[in-house]
Amino acid sequence: MDFSKVIQERRSVKKYDQNVKMTKDEIEKIIEIASLSPSAWNLQQWHYLIVTDEDKKQQLQKCAWNQPKVSEASASIVVLGDLHAYERAGEVAEEWAQKGYVPADGKKGLVDSIYSFYENDQTKRDEAIRGASLAAMSLMLTAKDMGYATCPMIGFDPEAIRKEFNIPQNLIPALMITLGKGEESRERASRRSPKDIITYETF
Ligand SMILES: Cc1cc2nc3c(=O)[nH]c(=O)nc-3n(C[C@H](O)[C@H](O)[C@H](O)COP(=O)(O)O)c2cc1C
């Protein structure tokens, strides 16, 4: 699909064909492509809780303001951000040195910079949400390109999901995405115009 068409035609779809079940391969293909998203120092803060089992989708729906699309979609995905992604700094430095992005004697300096940047809890949280959100957008566009529909969702209780699905403390739910064969078309709500959202040079 033409790239601008993917952007123009992606919608937040609330109704799904319940007879269409996506395969694990299709879902993993989408995740693999979405993983090409950028992240600070390539730390890849994203992790996905993918729920396809019918009973588990019902449980997830209860944690998501009972929105029916959660169980009607082929898969409902909780996109998680990793507060501890910076602990992979050593692996990043190793690969970057091998690829010549940093000199071999620059590895320690790179690891120190990463740890120092992530000292602050607010930064850890901001970065977890930022990384997960960038990947989530890629996931939605990739799904659209493959003929599937999605809906991003913030209407859920993160602590209820954490408890129900035993999510470790270092992973925070950034948003949920329903994924499946879409079954609706609604007129798109308008967007604010460029003149309302752009400030050139400085405020
Ligand atoms: C972060 C985020 C949270 C959202 N939460 C919900 C939600 O809980 N339930 C829902 O039906 N739609 C949700 N939406 C979908 C928005 O309503 C939708 O993106 C917006 O109205 C624009 O429509 P469009 O995506 O079809 O262009 C959410 C969208 C985003 C980006």
XYZ file of C-alpha atoms and ligand atoms in Angstrom:
234
model
C 0.000 0.000 0.000
C 1.236 3.486 -0.816
C 2.673 5.021 2.390
C 0.561 8.197 2.417
C -2.523 6.036 1.781
C -1.677 3.972 4.890
C -1.616 7.168 6.972
C -4.724 8.605 5.325
C -6.765 5.432 5.652
C -5.770 4.257 9.138
C -8.668 4.733 11.510
C -9.445 3.819 15.102
C -11.736 0.892 14.416
C -14.161 -0.168 17.116
C -15.918 -3.119 15.421
C -14.229 -6.309 14.258
C -15.176 -9.386 12.254
C -15.083 -12.017 14.983
C -14.785 -14.824 12.441
C -11.356 -13.646 11.320
C -8.580 -14.937 13.561
C -5.108 -13.637 12.794
C -2.279 -16.157 12.838
C 0.619 -15.935 15.287
C 2.924 -15.458 12.267
C 0.931 -12.454 11.035
C 0.949 -10.849 14.491
C 4.657 -11.465 14.952
C 5.406 -10.059 11.501
C 3.667 -6.830 12.527
C 5.608 -6.720 15.803
C 8.896 -7.385 14.002
C 8.333 -4.495 11.585
C 7.166 -2.189 14.411
C 10.432 -2.980 16.215
C 12.239 -0.962 13.561
C 10.906 2.128 15.363
C 13.513 4.521 16.727
C 14.348 4.709 20.431
C 16.851 6.702 22.449
C 20.205 4.881 22.211
C 18.285 2.064 20.497
C 17.218 0.871 23.957
C 13.905 -0.444 22.538
C 11.743 0.157 25.589
C 8.755 -1.712 24.124
C 7.292 -5.031 25.225
C 3.958 -6.481 24.122
C 1.414 -8.471 26.102
C -0.618 -10.117 23.318
C -3.964 -11.537 24.357
C -5.779 -13.841 21.903
C -7.351 -16.427 24.204
C -11.102 -15.787 24.402
C -11.349 -16.052 28.218
C -8.298 -13.868 28.732
C -9.669 -11.242 26.315
C -12.831 -11.172 28.452
C -10.678 -10.587 31.542
C -8.790 -7.838 29.743
C -12.047 -6.239 28.618
C -13.159 -6.010 32.275
C -9.965 -4.028 32.982
C -10.722 -1.740 29.996
C -13.988 -0.088 30.954
C -15.735 -3.122 29.454
C -15.132 -1.876 25.893
C -16.481 -4.752 23.701
C -13.810 -4.319 21.001
C -11.246 -5.775 23.407
C -12.799 -9.229 23.167
C -14.190 -8.845 19.630
C -10.805 -8.077 18.034
C -8.651 -11.023 17.024
C -5.939 -9.840 19.436
C -5.779 -7.179 22.088
C -2.307 -5.940 22.799
C -1.044 -4.107 25.857
C 1.971 -2.086 24.752
C 4.318 -1.852 27.719
C 7.261 0.450 28.309
C 10.313 -0.877 30.152
C 11.529 1.359 32.997
C 14.756 -0.670 33.101
C 15.592 -0.568 29.373
C 18.717 1.480 30.171
C 20.173 -1.641 31.818
C 20.805 -2.892 28.274
C 23.334 -0.047 27.835
C 26.230 -2.543 27.891
C 24.781 -4.524 24.950
C 24.176 -1.287 23.029
C 27.752 -0.107 23.619
C 29.122 -3.496 22.550
C 27.194 -3.474 19.261
C 27.916 0.196 18.586
C 31.631 -0.415 19.054
C 31.504 -3.461 16.749
C 29.697 -1.426 14.087
C 32.112 1.465 14.488
C 29.532 3.975 15.796
C 31.791 4.560 18.814
C 35.499 3.788 19.232
C 36.298 0.629 21.239
C 37.602 2.762 24.113
C 34.348 4.771 24.078
C 32.154 1.945 25.371
C 32.452 2.784 29.059
C 31.760 6.454 28.426
C 28.627 5.551 26.472
C 27.331 3.236 29.204
C 28.031 5.884 31.867
C 26.155 8.527 29.830
C 23.138 6.261 29.422
C 22.983 5.356 33.139
C 23.415 8.973 34.124
C 20.624 10.087 31.759
C 18.230 7.547 33.301
C 18.981 8.357 36.970
C 15.790 10.312 37.363
C 12.496 8.361 37.822
C 10.538 10.841 35.730
C 12.965 10.375 32.815
C 12.692 6.586 33.131
C 8.899 6.846 32.942
C 8.842 9.434 30.137
C 11.193 7.326 28.067
C 9.250 4.109 28.671
C 6.042 5.786 27.468
C 7.812 7.550 24.589
C 9.471 4.373 23.287
C 6.328 2.257 23.652
C 4.211 4.933 21.953
C 6.504 5.224 18.936
C 6.418 1.450 18.504
C 2.628 1.441 18.960
C 2.195 3.903 16.099
C 4.420 1.787 13.849
C 2.404 -1.277 14.831
C -0.869 0.414 13.834
C 0.473 1.591 10.487
C 2.014 -1.795 9.709
C -1.261 -3.537 10.560
C -3.106 -1.154 8.239
C -0.622 -1.886 5.462
C -1.283 -5.622 5.943
C -5.043 -5.129 5.678
C -5.847 -5.147 9.397
C -7.486 -2.565 11.621
C -6.510 -1.271 15.048
C -7.746 0.992 17.800
C -5.369 2.615 20.284
C -6.845 2.783 23.776
C -6.121 4.522 27.037
C -9.467 3.592 28.552
C -8.193 0.954 30.966
C -7.073 0.511 34.555
C -3.313 -0.151 34.373
C -3.079 -1.536 37.892
C -5.988 -3.945 37.289
C -4.218 -5.202 34.135
C -0.937 -5.520 36.023
C -2.611 -7.661 38.683
C -4.699 -9.805 36.313
C -1.808 -10.557 33.927
C 1.102 -10.606 36.423
C 2.954 -7.790 34.676
C 6.373 -7.211 36.301
C 6.881 -3.872 38.059
C 9.466 -2.619 35.544
C 6.923 -2.744 32.695
C 4.274 -0.024 32.553
C 1.190 -0.154 30.326
C 1.519 2.747 27.868
C -1.531 1.963 25.766
C -3.666 -0.879 24.502
C -4.285 -1.717 20.849
C -7.076 -3.865 19.468
C -6.083 -5.683 16.264
C -8.150 -7.586 13.739
C -10.280 -7.443 10.617
C -12.174 -4.152 10.783
C -15.901 -4.044 10.213
C -16.958 -0.424 10.106
C -16.417 2.811 8.268
C -17.132 6.120 9.938
C -16.465 9.611 8.688
C -13.221 10.851 10.179
C -13.368 13.670 12.714
C -11.540 16.799 11.591
C -7.981 17.711 12.485
C -6.685 21.099 13.558
C -5.074 22.988 10.708
C -1.293 23.482 10.391
C -1.651 27.179 11.249
C -3.138 26.233 14.647
C -0.408 23.774 15.570
C 2.810 25.247 14.163
C 5.026 27.878 15.740
C 8.069 28.753 13.665
C 11.426 29.458 15.255
C 10.344 30.413 18.814
C 7.327 31.184 21.005
C -3.745 7.474 23.320
C -5.094 7.167 22.722
C -6.082 6.655 23.531
C -7.332 6.304 22.993
N -8.237 5.659 23.793
C -9.371 5.170 23.225
C -10.231 4.326 23.974
O -9.983 3.990 25.141
N -11.355 3.870 23.377
C -11.661 4.180 22.082
O -12.704 3.736 21.586
N -10.848 4.975 21.330
C -9.698 5.448 21.867
N -8.838 6.199 21.105
C -9.150 6.481 19.680
C -9.438 7.963 19.430
O -10.736 8.270 19.838
C -9.210 8.242 17.935
O -7.867 8.031 17.616
C -9.575 9.687 17.555
O -10.930 9.943 17.767
C -9.250 9.976 16.086
O -9.887 9.022 15.233
P -9.076 8.202 14.124
O -7.955 7.488 14.846
O -10.062 7.222 13.548
O -8.588 9.171 13.116
C -7.615 6.572 21.622
C -6.593 7.146 20.822
C -5.349 7.406 21.361
C -4.269 7.936 20.459
